[in-house]
């Protein structure tokens, strides 16, 4: 993996990138890499559009090819459906931007550098697109709610939580 160039972006995508970058900087999810820092790895970013809304997406395919996959199993849909079918009340929640709650180790940050037309940024918190990010988040969520999972009160699928109750 090496330093790559930023992908070209339309004026509309550049504007969207600026908004996303500012939001992530304000939230402490990323930081700007200053000009005198040594940068060996960067990942280009694109702006994906869906229903008029933009999303910043890093092209981490190269990094993911070198990543040894976790063997942590996510919940099976059939078991979840059985659990839901026995509930009288069902409540759903989403951990908004859940992966951004996980701090990235300083050693891993150099692999999570992105390049856009206006510079290089480094993720300080986890993001979607990294091969093992979902399984690490699943492990974290399962460790937070062990009793509720054992009692069948919760179904957790990455950042989605379903509360199942009979009363």
XYZ file of C-alpha atoms in Angstrom:
167
model
C 0.000 0.000 0.000
C 1.265 3.438 -0.876
C 0.243 7.046 -1.035
C -2.408 7.418 -3.695
C -3.948 10.441 -5.318
C -7.357 11.810 -4.493
C -10.136 10.736 -6.818
C -11.496 13.527 -9.004
C -14.680 15.092 -7.674
C -17.382 17.214 -9.250
C -18.126 20.637 -7.737
C -21.219 19.138 -6.065
C -19.164 16.269 -4.601
C -16.428 18.666 -3.436
C -19.032 20.693 -1.585
C -20.419 17.519 0.004
C -16.886 16.390 0.959
C -16.240 19.716 2.682
C -19.421 19.318 4.736
C -18.574 15.716 5.713
C -14.956 16.579 6.563
C -16.020 19.538 8.729
C -18.585 17.415 10.586
C -16.070 14.619 11.238
C -13.448 17.133 12.397
C -15.960 18.825 14.723
C -16.949 15.438 16.196
C -13.334 14.386 16.734
C -13.700 11.417 14.385
C -10.842 12.531 12.116
C -7.918 14.920 12.266
C -6.048 16.790 9.558
C -2.607 15.356 8.856
C -0.186 18.277 8.831
C 2.248 18.832 5.982
C 5.406 17.767 7.850
C 4.053 14.378 8.999
C 5.334 11.330 7.175
C 2.516 9.723 5.211
C 3.086 6.279 3.719
C -0.477 5.141 3.131
C -3.574 6.968 1.939
C -6.940 5.787 0.740
C -8.924 7.795 -1.800
C -12.483 8.822 -1.022
C -15.576 9.117 -3.168
C -18.927 10.686 -2.497
C -21.800 8.255 -2.924
C -25.229 9.725 -3.609
C -28.528 8.063 -2.740
C -31.922 9.794 -2.825
C -30.229 13.189 -2.979
C -28.133 12.558 0.144
C -24.372 12.259 0.089
C -22.116 9.870 1.953
C -18.334 9.935 2.128
C -16.902 6.489 1.358
C -13.253 5.462 1.638
C -11.975 2.932 -0.886
C -10.381 0.538 1.618
C -10.344 -2.484 -0.706
C -6.531 -2.638 -0.723
C -6.325 -2.560 3.087
C -9.079 -5.156 3.398
C -7.186 -7.623 1.176
C -4.373 -7.670 3.771
C -6.718 -7.939 6.747
C -7.171 -11.333 8.396
C -10.940 -11.707 8.841
C -12.407 -12.065 12.320
C -14.222 -15.293 13.001
C -16.782 -13.727 15.330
C -20.261 -14.750 14.242
C -23.027 -12.203 13.871
C -26.505 -13.262 15.039
C -28.370 -15.661 12.781
C -31.537 -14.206 11.264
C -33.613 -17.362 11.897
C -32.856 -17.267 15.629
C -33.695 -13.561 15.738
C -37.011 -14.127 13.929
C -37.961 -16.869 16.400
C -37.145 -14.577 19.306
C -39.173 -11.737 17.785
C -42.153 -14.009 17.104
C -42.432 -14.787 20.828
C -42.487 -11.128 21.873
C -45.622 -9.116 22.561
C -43.822 -5.784 22.372
C -40.935 -4.987 20.063
C -38.825 -1.852 20.294
C -36.111 -1.026 17.781
C -33.164 1.290 18.242
C -30.168 2.250 16.180
C -26.824 3.257 17.682
C -26.395 6.377 15.554
C -22.948 6.395 13.942
C -22.109 3.494 16.226
C -18.724 2.659 14.777
C -17.563 6.210 15.473
C -17.850 5.389 19.188
C -14.829 3.042 18.930
C -11.456 4.735 19.338
C -8.798 3.496 16.905
C -5.394 2.583 18.334
C -2.574 4.977 17.408
C -0.816 2.140 15.551
C -3.878 1.498 13.363
C -4.474 5.149 12.482
C -1.765 5.273 9.820
C -3.781 2.700 7.846
C -6.947 4.773 8.134
C -5.705 7.867 6.341
C -7.854 9.218 3.572
C -6.942 11.621 0.820
C -9.328 14.136 -0.705
C -8.723 17.120 -2.963
C -8.105 19.370 0.065
C -5.648 17.209 2.010
C -4.978 14.080 4.037
C -7.022 13.164 7.109
C -6.634 10.395 9.650
C -9.472 8.548 11.359
C -9.279 8.579 15.161
C -12.423 6.476 15.440
C -13.634 3.446 13.532
C -15.529 3.762 10.281
C -17.564 1.602 7.925
C -15.685 -0.045 5.095
C -13.001 -1.681 7.237
C -13.259 -5.474 7.036
C -13.391 -6.267 10.769
C -15.165 -3.124 11.988
C -18.646 -4.723 12.148
C -17.456 -7.760 14.126
C -15.496 -5.586 16.582
C -18.585 -3.438 17.135
C -20.740 -6.565 17.565
C -18.329 -7.849 20.232
C -18.428 -4.504 22.045
C -22.236 -4.387 22.023
C -22.485 -7.999 23.229
C -20.094 -7.210 26.097
C -22.227 -4.238 27.159
C -25.472 -6.272 27.339
C -24.480 -9.852 28.299
C -27.390 -10.620 30.668
C -30.020 -9.139 28.372
C -28.735 -11.233 25.476
C -28.672 -14.428 27.555
C -32.222 -13.803 28.782
C -33.438 -13.222 25.231
C -34.514 -9.642 25.927
C -32.315 -8.154 23.216
C -31.248 -8.919 19.705
C -28.210 -6.955 18.622
C -27.046 -6.854 15.037
C -24.033 -4.566 14.835
C -25.598 -1.144 15.585
C -29.252 -2.191 15.493
C -30.903 -3.187 18.769
C -34.255 -4.930 19.091
C -35.861 -5.174 22.528
C -38.280 -8.101 22.825
C -40.673 -8.263 25.771
C -43.871 -9.993 26.784
C -45.079 -7.199 29.066
